[in-house]
Amino acid sequence: MTTMPEKTSVMPRHIAIIMDGNGRWAHTRLLPRYLGHREGVKAVRRIVEACRNRGIEVLTLFAFSSENWRRPSEEVGWLMELFIRTLKNEVEELHGNGVRIRFIGDRSAFPADLREQIARAEVRTRSNDMMDLVIAANYGGHWDISQACRTLARRVASGELAAEDITAGMIGAELSLTDLPEPDLFIRTGGEQRISNFLLWQLAYTELYFTDILWPSFDEKALDEALRSYASRQRRFGRTGDQVEQLKGA
Ligand code: FPP
C-alpha cells in the first residue's frame, strides 16, 4: 500500500469516488431528497458497468460516511432502506458480471438486516475476479487510521513489536484496502473540492479530479472526461519530470 509504483499507465487501476449531489439533483427538480438518492443508485449501476467494461480493477464508492449519521434521522432511515434494497436487487447481476463486492467501514452500527445483506453480498461474490467493487459505508479516514493504530498498539503492548520499529508500511498494512492497488484516480462530483475524511492515507499520491456534475447525472461521458484528465497528467511520486520520462522509456 505504501510502496510507490515505478511506472504508471494511462488507465487507472483503481478509481475512488465521492458521489455528491443527490440532494441538489432532487432539489432542482422540486423532488424529495430520497428520489435523488434513488437516482444516485442508477448512476452507481451505470458507472460500475462502465468501469468494468474499461478494465478498471477496483472501484471504491463512498456511500455513507461516519459523519452522515448527523443527517436528519428520516434521511438516514431512507438511506439504510435504499442500501438494503439495492443489495437485494443488484447482487445477483453483479455476481453474474464477475464483480467481487467488499465493504469497508464500521458496520457494527448498521441495522441487523443491512449487516446481513452486506455479509451475504461479500460471501456470494468472494470468488469473482473481473473487478473489485468496494463500498465505503460508515467509513471515515480517521476511523481507518485509528483502527490501524489500535492494532499496532496491541502488538506493542504484548511485547511483539517495539514502538520505535513502527513504519509507514506497517500502518498501511493494517488499513482498509491494504491488499488492493492504491487509488490512482479520485473523483468527486457535485462541485465541492474536499476529501471529506475519505481515504486519507490511501490518497497520498492519488490524482484528484473534481467536477460540478451532480452524481445522478454522472454518466459514461463524464467518466471518460475524468479518464482523459487522468491520462494527461504526469505522476511523479516525488521524482522530477525528467526522471519520470526516463522511467517510461526504461
Ligand atoms: C451525497 O449526496 C450522497 C450520499 C450521502 C449517499 C450516496 C448513496 C448512494 C448514491 C446510494 C449508493 C448505494 C449503494 C449500495 C452503493 P448529498 O445527499 O450530500 O447531496 P447534496 O450535497 O446535493 O445534498
Short mmCIF file of N, CA and C in Angstrom, two decimals, residues 70-244:
data_model
loop_
_atom_site.label_atom_id
_atom_site.label_comp_id
_atom_site.label_asym_id
_atom_site.label_seq_id
_atom_site.Cartn_x
_atom_site.Cartn_y
_atom_site.Cartn_z
N ARG A 70 -25.17 12.44 11.08
CA ARG A 70 -25.65 13.74 11.53
C ARG A 70 -26.82 14.24 10.70
N ARG A 71 -27.15 13.56 9.60
CA ARG A 71 -28.28 13.99 8.77
C ARG A 71 -29.60 13.76 9.53
N PRO A 72 -30.68 14.40 9.08
CA PRO A 72 -31.97 14.14 9.75
C PRO A 72 -32.25 12.64 9.79
N SER A 73 -32.82 12.16 10.91
CA SER A 73 -32.99 10.71 11.08
C SER A 73 -33.83 10.11 9.97
N GLU A 74 -34.77 10.90 9.45
CA GLU A 74 -35.62 10.39 8.36
C GLU A 74 -34.76 10.04 7.14
N GLU A 75 -33.81 10.93 6.82
CA GLU A 75 -32.96 10.70 5.64
C GLU A 75 -32.03 9.51 5.89
N VAL A 76 -31.49 9.40 7.11
CA VAL A 76 -30.62 8.26 7.42
C VAL A 76 -31.43 6.97 7.24
N GLY A 77 -32.68 6.99 7.68
CA GLY A 77 -33.56 5.82 7.54
C GLY A 77 -33.78 5.45 6.07
N TRP A 78 -34.03 6.44 5.22
CA TRP A 78 -34.21 6.15 3.78
C TRP A 78 -32.96 5.53 3.20
N LEU A 79 -31.82 6.12 3.61
CA LEU A 79 -30.56 5.62 3.05
C LEU A 79 -30.34 4.15 3.44
N MET A 80 -30.61 3.83 4.70
CA MET A 80 -30.45 2.42 5.15
C MET A 80 -31.36 1.51 4.32
N GLU A 81 -32.61 1.95 4.15
CA GLU A 81 -33.56 1.14 3.36
C GLU A 81 -33.08 0.98 1.92
N LEU A 82 -32.57 2.09 1.38
CA LEU A 82 -32.09 2.05 0.00
C LEU A 82 -30.90 1.10 -0.15
N PHE A 83 -29.99 1.11 0.83
CA PHE A 83 -28.84 0.22 0.76
C PHE A 83 -29.31 -1.24 0.79
N ILE A 84 -30.25 -1.53 1.70
CA ILE A 84 -30.74 -2.91 1.82
C ILE A 84 -31.38 -3.34 0.50
N ARG A 85 -32.27 -2.47 -0.02
CA ARG A 85 -32.99 -2.81 -1.25
C ARG A 85 -32.00 -2.96 -2.41
N THR A 86 -31.04 -2.05 -2.49
CA THR A 86 -30.08 -2.09 -3.61
C THR A 86 -29.28 -3.39 -3.55
N LEU A 87 -28.86 -3.77 -2.36
CA LEU A 87 -28.08 -5.01 -2.26
C LEU A 87 -28.94 -6.19 -2.69
N LYS A 88 -30.19 -6.21 -2.20
CA LYS A 88 -31.08 -7.33 -2.57
C LYS A 88 -31.26 -7.40 -4.09
N ASN A 89 -31.44 -6.23 -4.72
CA ASN A 89 -31.75 -6.19 -6.16
C ASN A 89 -30.55 -6.40 -7.06
N GLU A 90 -29.37 -5.96 -6.61
CA GLU A 90 -28.26 -5.86 -7.56
C GLU A 90 -27.20 -6.96 -7.44
N VAL A 91 -27.16 -7.63 -6.28
CA VAL A 91 -26.01 -8.51 -6.06
C VAL A 91 -25.93 -9.64 -7.09
N GLU A 92 -27.09 -10.22 -7.47
CA GLU A 92 -27.03 -11.34 -8.42
C GLU A 92 -26.45 -10.90 -9.76
N GLU A 93 -26.88 -9.71 -10.22
CA GLU A 93 -26.36 -9.24 -11.51
C GLU A 93 -24.87 -8.93 -11.42
N LEU A 94 -24.47 -8.32 -10.31
CA LEU A 94 -23.04 -8.02 -10.13
C LEU A 94 -22.25 -9.33 -10.11
N HIS A 95 -22.80 -10.31 -9.41
CA HIS A 95 -22.15 -11.63 -9.34
C HIS A 95 -22.02 -12.23 -10.75
N GLY A 96 -23.12 -12.14 -11.52
CA GLY A 96 -23.11 -12.66 -12.90
C GLY A 96 -22.06 -11.98 -13.76
N ASN A 97 -21.74 -10.74 -13.41
CA ASN A 97 -20.73 -10.00 -14.17
C ASN A 97 -19.33 -10.12 -13.58
N GLY A 98 -19.18 -11.02 -12.63
CA GLY A 98 -17.84 -11.30 -12.11
C GLY A 98 -17.30 -10.25 -11.16
N VAL A 99 -18.21 -9.45 -10.56
CA VAL A 99 -17.76 -8.38 -9.65
C VAL A 99 -17.69 -8.91 -8.22
N ARG A 100 -16.57 -8.65 -7.56
CA ARG A 100 -16.41 -9.02 -6.15
C ARG A 100 -16.72 -7.80 -5.29
N ILE A 101 -17.65 -7.96 -4.36
CA ILE A 101 -18.09 -6.82 -3.54
C ILE A 101 -17.46 -6.91 -2.15
N ARG A 102 -17.02 -5.76 -1.69
CA ARG A 102 -16.46 -5.73 -0.34
C ARG A 102 -16.88 -4.41 0.32
N PHE A 103 -17.14 -4.44 1.60
CA PHE A 103 -17.49 -3.23 2.34
C PHE A 103 -16.34 -2.85 3.25
N ILE A 104 -16.07 -1.55 3.34
CA ILE A 104 -15.10 -1.07 4.34
C ILE A 104 -15.80 -0.06 5.23
N GLY A 105 -15.40 -0.02 6.50
CA GLY A 105 -16.03 0.88 7.45
C GLY A 105 -16.53 0.08 8.64
N ASP A 106 -17.05 0.80 9.64
CA ASP A 106 -17.51 0.16 10.87
C ASP A 106 -18.96 -0.28 10.71
N ARG A 107 -19.16 -1.53 10.33
CA ARG A 107 -20.51 -1.99 10.02
C ARG A 107 -21.32 -2.29 11.29
N SER A 108 -20.65 -2.27 12.45
CA SER A 108 -21.36 -2.66 13.68
C SER A 108 -22.52 -1.72 14.00
N ALA A 109 -22.46 -0.47 13.46
CA ALA A 109 -23.53 0.49 13.78
C ALA A 109 -24.77 0.32 12.90
N PHE A 110 -24.69 -0.53 11.88
CA PHE A 110 -25.82 -0.67 10.95
C PHE A 110 -26.90 -1.58 11.51
N PRO A 111 -28.16 -1.40 11.03
CA PRO A 111 -29.22 -2.32 11.44
C PRO A 111 -28.88 -3.75 11.03
N ALA A 112 -29.43 -4.72 11.80
CA ALA A 112 -29.08 -6.13 11.59
C ALA A 112 -29.36 -6.59 10.16
N ASP A 113 -30.50 -6.15 9.57
CA ASP A 113 -30.82 -6.65 8.22
C ASP A 113 -29.83 -6.12 7.19
N LEU A 114 -29.31 -4.91 7.41
CA LEU A 114 -28.29 -4.39 6.48
C LEU A 114 -26.98 -5.17 6.65
N ARG A 115 -26.61 -5.42 7.91
CA ARG A 115 -25.37 -6.19 8.14
C ARG A 115 -25.48 -7.57 7.47
N GLU A 116 -26.69 -8.12 7.53
CA GLU A 116 -26.90 -9.45 6.92
C GLU A 116 -26.74 -9.38 5.39
N GLN A 117 -27.32 -8.35 4.76
CA GLN A 117 -27.19 -8.21 3.30
C GLN A 117 -25.74 -7.98 2.89
N ILE A 118 -25.03 -7.21 3.71
CA ILE A 118 -23.61 -6.94 3.42
C ILE A 118 -22.82 -8.26 3.45
N ALA A 119 -23.05 -9.05 4.50
CA ALA A 119 -22.31 -10.31 4.65
C ALA A 119 -22.65 -11.25 3.49
N ARG A 120 -23.94 -11.29 3.12
CA ARG A 120 -24.35 -12.15 2.01
C ARG A 120 -23.68 -11.76 0.70
N ALA A 121 -23.66 -10.44 0.44
CA ALA A 121 -23.07 -9.93 -0.81
C ALA A 121 -21.59 -10.30 -0.86
N GLU A 122 -20.91 -10.17 0.26
CA GLU A 122 -19.47 -10.46 0.28
C GLU A 122 -19.23 -11.96 0.07
N VAL A 123 -20.03 -12.78 0.72
CA VAL A 123 -19.82 -14.23 0.61
C VAL A 123 -20.16 -14.69 -0.83
N ARG A 124 -21.30 -14.20 -1.34
CA ARG A 124 -21.76 -14.63 -2.66
C ARG A 124 -20.73 -14.31 -3.76
N THR A 125 -20.05 -13.17 -3.63
CA THR A 125 -19.21 -12.69 -4.75
C THR A 125 -17.72 -12.87 -4.49
N ARG A 126 -17.36 -13.54 -3.40
CA ARG A 126 -15.94 -13.50 -2.98
C ARG A 126 -14.97 -14.16 -3.95
N SER A 127 -15.46 -15.08 -4.81
CA SER A 127 -14.52 -15.74 -5.72
C SER A 127 -14.43 -15.05 -7.07
N ASN A 128 -15.15 -13.96 -7.25
CA ASN A 128 -15.14 -13.28 -8.56
C ASN A 128 -13.84 -12.51 -8.77
N ASP A 129 -13.48 -12.35 -10.07
CA ASP A 129 -12.19 -11.68 -10.30
C ASP A 129 -12.19 -10.70 -11.48
N MET A 130 -13.39 -10.28 -11.93
CA MET A 130 -13.41 -9.30 -13.04
C MET A 130 -13.14 -7.88 -12.54
N MET A 131 -13.71 -7.56 -11.37
CA MET A 131 -13.49 -6.22 -10.81
C MET A 131 -13.83 -6.26 -9.32
N ASP A 132 -13.10 -5.48 -8.52
CA ASP A 132 -13.45 -5.31 -7.11
C ASP A 132 -14.29 -4.06 -6.96
N LEU A 133 -15.48 -4.21 -6.36
CA LEU A 133 -16.30 -3.06 -6.03
C LEU A 133 -16.27 -2.91 -4.52
N VAL A 134 -15.67 -1.81 -4.06
CA VAL A 134 -15.54 -1.58 -2.62
C VAL A 134 -16.54 -0.49 -2.24
N ILE A 135 -17.41 -0.80 -1.29
CA ILE A 135 -18.38 0.19 -0.83
C ILE A 135 -17.92 0.67 0.56
N ALA A 136 -17.63 1.97 0.64
CA ALA A 136 -17.26 2.54 1.93
C ALA A 136 -18.54 2.97 2.63
N ALA A 137 -18.85 2.34 3.75
CA ALA A 137 -20.13 2.59 4.43
C ALA A 137 -19.85 2.71 5.92
N ASN A 138 -20.32 3.78 6.52
CA ASN A 138 -19.90 4.17 7.87
C ASN A 138 -18.38 4.16 7.94
N TYR A 139 -17.80 4.71 6.90
CA TYR A 139 -16.35 4.77 6.77
C TYR A 139 -15.87 6.20 7.02
N GLY A 140 -14.70 6.32 7.60
CA GLY A 140 -14.04 7.61 7.72
C GLY A 140 -12.54 7.35 7.74
N GLY A 141 -11.78 8.24 7.11
CA GLY A 141 -10.32 8.07 7.10
C GLY A 141 -9.75 8.08 8.52
N HIS A 142 -10.32 8.93 9.40
CA HIS A 142 -9.83 8.97 10.79
C HIS A 142 -10.10 7.62 11.47
N TRP A 143 -11.29 7.07 11.23
CA TRP A 143 -11.63 5.76 11.81
C TRP A 143 -10.62 4.71 11.32
N ASP A 144 -10.31 4.73 10.02
CA ASP A 144 -9.44 3.71 9.43
C ASP A 144 -8.03 3.77 10.06
N ILE A 145 -7.49 5.00 10.15
CA ILE A 145 -6.15 5.15 10.71
C ILE A 145 -6.17 4.80 12.21
N SER A 146 -7.25 5.18 12.90
CA SER A 146 -7.33 4.86 14.34
C SER A 146 -7.36 3.36 14.58
N GLN A 147 -8.15 2.64 13.73
CA GLN A 147 -8.22 1.19 13.97
C GLN A 147 -6.87 0.53 13.65
N ALA A 148 -6.14 1.07 12.69
CA ALA A 148 -4.80 0.53 12.39
C ALA A 148 -3.87 0.79 13.58
N CYS A 149 -3.96 2.00 14.15
CA CYS A 149 -3.11 2.34 15.32
C CYS A 149 -3.45 1.44 16.49
N ARG A 150 -4.74 1.16 16.70
CA ARG A 150 -5.12 0.29 17.83
C ARG A 150 -4.50 -1.10 17.67
N THR A 151 -4.53 -1.61 16.43
CA THR A 151 -3.97 -2.94 16.18
C THR A 151 -2.47 -2.95 16.49
N LEU A 152 -1.77 -1.92 16.01
CA LEU A 152 -0.32 -1.87 16.27
C LEU A 152 -0.04 -1.66 17.75
N ALA A 153 -0.87 -0.83 18.41
CA ALA A 153 -0.67 -0.58 19.85
C ALA A 153 -0.81 -1.89 20.64
N ARG A 154 -1.77 -2.73 20.21
CA ARG A 154 -1.94 -4.03 20.90
C ARG A 154 -0.68 -4.88 20.75
N ARG A 155 -0.06 -4.81 19.55
CA ARG A 155 1.16 -5.60 19.32
C ARG A 155 2.31 -5.06 20.18
N VAL A 156 2.35 -3.73 20.34
CA VAL A 156 3.39 -3.13 21.18
C VAL A 156 3.15 -3.55 22.64
N ALA A 157 1.87 -3.48 23.07
CA ALA A 157 1.55 -3.81 24.47
C ALA A 157 1.89 -5.27 24.78
N SER A 158 1.76 -6.14 23.78
CA SER A 158 2.03 -7.56 24.03
C SER A 158 3.53 -7.87 23.97
N GLY A 159 4.33 -6.86 23.60
CA GLY A 159 5.78 -7.04 23.56
C GLY A 159 6.27 -7.61 22.24
N GLU A 160 5.35 -7.82 21.29
CA GLU A 160 5.72 -8.42 20.00
C GLU A 160 6.44 -7.40 19.10
N LEU A 161 6.18 -6.11 19.35
CA LEU A 161 6.69 -5.05 18.47
C LEU A 161 7.19 -3.89 19.33
N ALA A 162 8.32 -3.29 18.92
CA ALA A 162 8.81 -2.11 19.65
C ALA A 162 8.24 -0.86 18.98
N ALA A 163 7.81 0.11 19.78
CA ALA A 163 7.19 1.33 19.22
C ALA A 163 8.13 1.99 18.20
N GLU A 164 9.44 1.97 18.47
CA GLU A 164 10.42 2.62 17.58
C GLU A 164 10.47 1.93 16.22
N ASP A 165 10.04 0.70 16.15
CA ASP A 165 10.14 -0.05 14.88
C ASP A 165 8.92 0.13 13.98
N ILE A 166 7.94 0.92 14.42
CA ILE A 166 6.73 1.09 13.59
C ILE A 166 7.08 1.92 12.36
N THR A 167 6.70 1.42 11.20
CA THR A 167 6.98 2.12 9.94
C THR A 167 5.67 2.48 9.26
N ALA A 168 5.77 3.36 8.26
CA ALA A 168 4.58 3.72 7.48
C ALA A 168 4.00 2.46 6.82
N GLY A 169 4.89 1.57 6.39
CA GLY A 169 4.44 0.34 5.74
C GLY A 169 3.58 -0.51 6.68
N MET A 170 3.97 -0.54 7.97
CA MET A 170 3.19 -1.34 8.93
C MET A 170 1.81 -0.72 9.17
N ILE A 171 1.77 0.61 9.20
CA ILE A 171 0.46 1.27 9.38
C ILE A 171 -0.41 0.97 8.15
N GLY A 172 0.19 1.16 6.97
CA GLY A 172 -0.54 0.89 5.72
C GLY A 172 -1.07 -0.52 5.66
N ALA A 173 -0.32 -1.46 6.21
CA ALA A 173 -0.71 -2.88 6.15
C ALA A 173 -1.94 -3.18 7.01
N GLU A 174 -2.24 -2.30 7.97
CA GLU A 174 -3.40 -2.53 8.84
C GLU A 174 -4.65 -1.78 8.37
N LEU A 175 -4.51 -0.99 7.29
CA LEU A 175 -5.63 -0.18 6.82
C LEU A 175 -6.56 -0.96 5.90
N SER A 176 -7.78 -0.45 5.74
CA SER A 176 -8.70 -1.00 4.75
C SER A 176 -8.02 -0.88 3.38
N LEU A 177 -8.28 -1.79 2.49
CA LEU A 177 -7.78 -1.78 1.10
C LEU A 177 -6.31 -2.18 0.98
N THR A 178 -5.69 -2.64 2.09
CA THR A 178 -4.26 -2.89 2.03
C THR A 178 -3.86 -3.91 0.96
N ASP A 179 -4.76 -4.83 0.64
CA ASP A 179 -4.44 -5.86 -0.34
C ASP A 179 -4.76 -5.44 -1.77
N LEU A 180 -5.24 -4.23 -1.96
CA LEU A 180 -5.63 -3.79 -3.32
C LEU A 180 -4.68 -2.70 -3.80
N PRO A 181 -4.58 -2.50 -5.14
CA PRO A 181 -3.71 -1.40 -5.60
C PRO A 181 -4.20 -0.07 -5.04
N GLU A 182 -3.29 0.84 -4.76
CA GLU A 182 -3.73 2.12 -4.19
C GLU A 182 -4.53 2.92 -5.22
N PRO A 183 -5.44 3.79 -4.76
CA PRO A 183 -6.26 4.55 -5.73
C PRO A 183 -5.36 5.41 -6.63
N ASP A 184 -5.59 5.31 -7.93
CA ASP A 184 -4.84 6.15 -8.88
C ASP A 184 -5.59 7.44 -9.14
N LEU A 185 -6.92 7.33 -9.19
CA LEU A 185 -7.75 8.48 -9.54
C LEU A 185 -8.88 8.62 -8.53
N PHE A 186 -9.01 9.83 -7.98
CA PHE A 186 -10.11 10.17 -7.07
C PHE A 186 -11.04 11.12 -7.81
N ILE A 187 -12.32 10.83 -7.79
CA ILE A 187 -13.30 11.72 -8.44
C ILE A 187 -14.29 12.17 -7.38
N ARG A 188 -14.56 13.48 -7.34
CA ARG A 188 -15.68 13.95 -6.52
C ARG A 188 -16.64 14.72 -7.41
N THR A 189 -17.89 14.31 -7.40
CA THR A 189 -18.91 15.02 -8.16
C THR A 189 -19.55 16.08 -7.26
N GLY A 190 -20.37 16.94 -7.84
CA GLY A 190 -21.20 17.85 -7.04
C GLY A 190 -20.56 19.18 -6.70
N GLY A 191 -19.37 19.46 -7.26
CA GLY A 191 -18.82 20.82 -7.17
C GLY A 191 -17.95 21.14 -5.97
N GLU A 192 -18.04 20.37 -4.87
CA GLU A 192 -17.18 20.69 -3.72
C GLU A 192 -15.78 20.14 -3.99
N GLN A 193 -14.78 20.84 -3.44
CA GLN A 193 -13.40 20.38 -3.66
C GLN A 193 -12.77 20.02 -2.32
N ARG A 194 -13.21 18.89 -1.79
CA ARG A 194 -12.75 18.41 -0.48
C ARG A 194 -12.60 16.90 -0.52
N ILE A 195 -11.81 16.38 0.44
CA ILE A 195 -11.66 14.92 0.57
C ILE A 195 -12.69 14.37 1.57
N SER A 196 -13.16 15.25 2.49
CA SER A 196 -14.23 14.87 3.44
C SER A 196 -13.97 13.56 4.18
N ASN A 197 -12.77 13.41 4.73
CA ASN A 197 -12.47 12.24 5.57
C ASN A 197 -12.66 10.91 4.83
N PHE A 198 -12.46 10.93 3.50
CA PHE A 198 -12.49 9.67 2.74
C PHE A 198 -11.14 8.99 2.97
N LEU A 199 -10.54 8.37 2.00
CA LEU A 199 -9.36 7.53 2.20
C LEU A 199 -8.12 8.40 2.45
N LEU A 200 -7.98 8.93 3.65
CA LEU A 200 -6.95 9.96 3.88
C LEU A 200 -5.54 9.46 3.60
N TRP A 201 -5.21 8.33 4.16
CA TRP A 201 -3.85 7.78 3.99
C TRP A 201 -3.66 7.29 2.56
N GLN A 202 -4.67 6.57 2.07
CA GLN A 202 -4.54 5.89 0.77
C GLN A 202 -4.50 6.87 -0.40
N LEU A 203 -4.95 8.12 -0.20
CA LEU A 203 -4.99 9.09 -1.31
C LEU A 203 -3.69 9.90 -1.43
N ALA A 204 -2.66 9.52 -0.67
CA ALA A 204 -1.44 10.34 -0.61
C ALA A 204 -0.91 10.72 -1.99
N TYR A 205 -0.91 9.80 -2.94
CA TYR A 205 -0.34 10.09 -4.27
C TYR A 205 -1.38 9.99 -5.38
N THR A 206 -2.65 10.01 -4.99
CA THR A 206 -3.74 9.85 -5.97
C THR A 206 -3.97 11.15 -6.73
N GLU A 207 -4.29 11.03 -8.01
CA GLU A 207 -4.66 12.21 -8.80
C GLU A 207 -6.09 12.60 -8.45
N LEU A 208 -6.31 13.89 -8.16
CA LEU A 208 -7.64 14.36 -7.73
C LEU A 208 -8.37 15.01 -8.90
N TYR A 209 -9.63 14.67 -9.03
CA TYR A 209 -10.46 15.23 -10.12
C TYR A 209 -11.80 15.66 -9.55
N PHE A 210 -12.16 16.92 -9.75
CA PHE A 210 -13.43 17.44 -9.24
C PHE A 210 -14.30 17.89 -10.41
N THR A 211 -15.58 17.57 -10.33
CA THR A 211 -16.49 18.02 -11.38
C THR A 211 -17.77 18.58 -10.75
N ASP A 212 -18.36 19.55 -11.43
CA ASP A 212 -19.62 20.14 -10.93
C ASP A 212 -20.82 19.24 -11.18
N ILE A 213 -20.66 18.24 -12.03
CA ILE A 213 -21.80 17.37 -12.35
C ILE A 213 -22.32 16.71 -11.07
N LEU A 214 -23.64 16.73 -10.89
CA LEU A 214 -24.23 16.11 -9.70
C LEU A 214 -24.25 14.59 -9.92
N TRP A 215 -24.04 13.83 -8.84
CA TRP A 215 -23.86 12.38 -9.00
C TRP A 215 -24.94 11.70 -9.87
N PRO A 216 -26.23 11.98 -9.68
CA PRO A 216 -27.21 11.26 -10.50
C PRO A 216 -27.05 11.52 -12.01
N SER A 217 -26.37 12.61 -12.36
CA SER A 217 -26.16 12.90 -13.79
C SER A 217 -24.81 12.43 -14.29
N PHE A 218 -24.01 11.83 -13.43
CA PHE A 218 -22.67 11.39 -13.83
C PHE A 218 -22.82 10.13 -14.70
N ASP A 219 -22.32 10.22 -15.92
CA ASP A 219 -22.52 9.11 -16.86
C ASP A 219 -21.19 8.70 -17.51
N GLU A 220 -21.28 7.82 -18.49
CA GLU A 220 -20.06 7.31 -19.15
C GLU A 220 -19.23 8.43 -19.76
N LYS A 221 -19.94 9.41 -20.34
CA LYS A 221 -19.23 10.53 -20.97
C LYS A 221 -18.43 11.29 -19.90
N ALA A 222 -19.06 11.51 -18.76
CA ALA A 222 -18.38 12.24 -17.67
C ALA A 222 -17.21 11.42 -17.13
N LEU A 223 -17.40 10.10 -17.06
CA LEU A 223 -16.31 9.23 -16.60
C LEU A 223 -15.13 9.31 -17.58
N ASP A 224 -15.45 9.27 -18.88
CA ASP A 224 -14.38 9.33 -19.88
C ASP A 224 -13.63 10.66 -19.82
N GLU A 225 -14.34 11.72 -19.49
CA GLU A 225 -13.70 13.03 -19.33
C GLU A 225 -12.68 12.97 -18.17
N ALA A 226 -13.10 12.34 -17.08
CA ALA A 226 -12.18 12.20 -15.92
C ALA A 226 -10.99 11.33 -16.31
N LEU A 227 -11.23 10.28 -17.09
CA LEU A 227 -10.14 9.39 -17.51
C LEU A 227 -9.18 10.11 -18.45
N ARG A 228 -9.74 10.99 -19.29
CA ARG A 228 -8.87 11.78 -20.19
C ARG A 228 -7.99 12.71 -19.36
N SER A 229 -8.58 13.34 -18.36
CA SER A 229 -7.80 14.24 -17.50
C SER A 229 -6.68 13.45 -16.81
N TYR A 230 -7.01 12.27 -16.32
CA TYR A 230 -6.02 11.41 -15.65
C TYR A 230 -4.87 11.08 -16.60
N ALA A 231 -5.25 10.69 -17.83
CA ALA A 231 -4.23 10.24 -18.80
C ALA A 231 -3.27 11.37 -19.17
N SER A 232 -3.74 12.62 -19.01
CA SER A 232 -2.89 13.76 -19.42
C SER A 232 -1.93 14.17 -18.31
N ARG A 233 -2.03 13.57 -17.15
CA ARG A 233 -1.19 14.02 -16.02
C ARG A 233 0.10 13.23 -15.92
N GLN A 234 1.10 13.88 -15.37
CA GLN A 234 2.36 13.18 -15.15
C GLN A 234 2.47 12.87 -13.66
N ARG A 235 2.49 11.60 -13.33
CA ARG A 235 2.55 11.23 -11.91
C ARG A 235 4.01 11.09 -11.51
N ARG A 236 4.46 11.92 -10.58
CA ARG A 236 5.89 11.97 -10.30
C ARG A 236 6.30 11.27 -9.02
N PHE A 237 5.39 11.05 -8.08
CA PHE A 237 5.71 10.37 -6.82
C PHE A 237 6.98 10.94 -6.18
N GLY A 238 7.15 12.25 -6.23
CA GLY A 238 8.31 12.89 -5.60
C GLY A 238 9.52 13.03 -6.50
N ARG A 239 9.47 12.37 -7.70
CA ARG A 239 10.63 12.47 -8.60
C ARG A 239 10.53 13.72 -9.46
N THR A 240 11.55 13.99 -10.27
CA THR A 240 11.47 15.10 -11.22
C THR A 240 10.77 14.60 -12.48
N GLY A 241 10.30 15.55 -13.29
CA GLY A 241 9.66 15.20 -14.55
C GLY A 241 10.60 14.42 -15.45
N ASP A 242 11.89 14.81 -15.49
CA ASP A 242 12.86 14.11 -16.34
C ASP A 242 13.02 12.66 -15.90
N GLN A 243 13.08 12.45 -14.58
CA GLN A 243 13.23 11.07 -14.08
C GLN A 243 12.04 10.21 -14.52
N VAL A 244 10.84 10.81 -14.44
CA VAL A 244 9.64 10.06 -14.81
C VAL A 244 9.71 9.67 -16.28
#
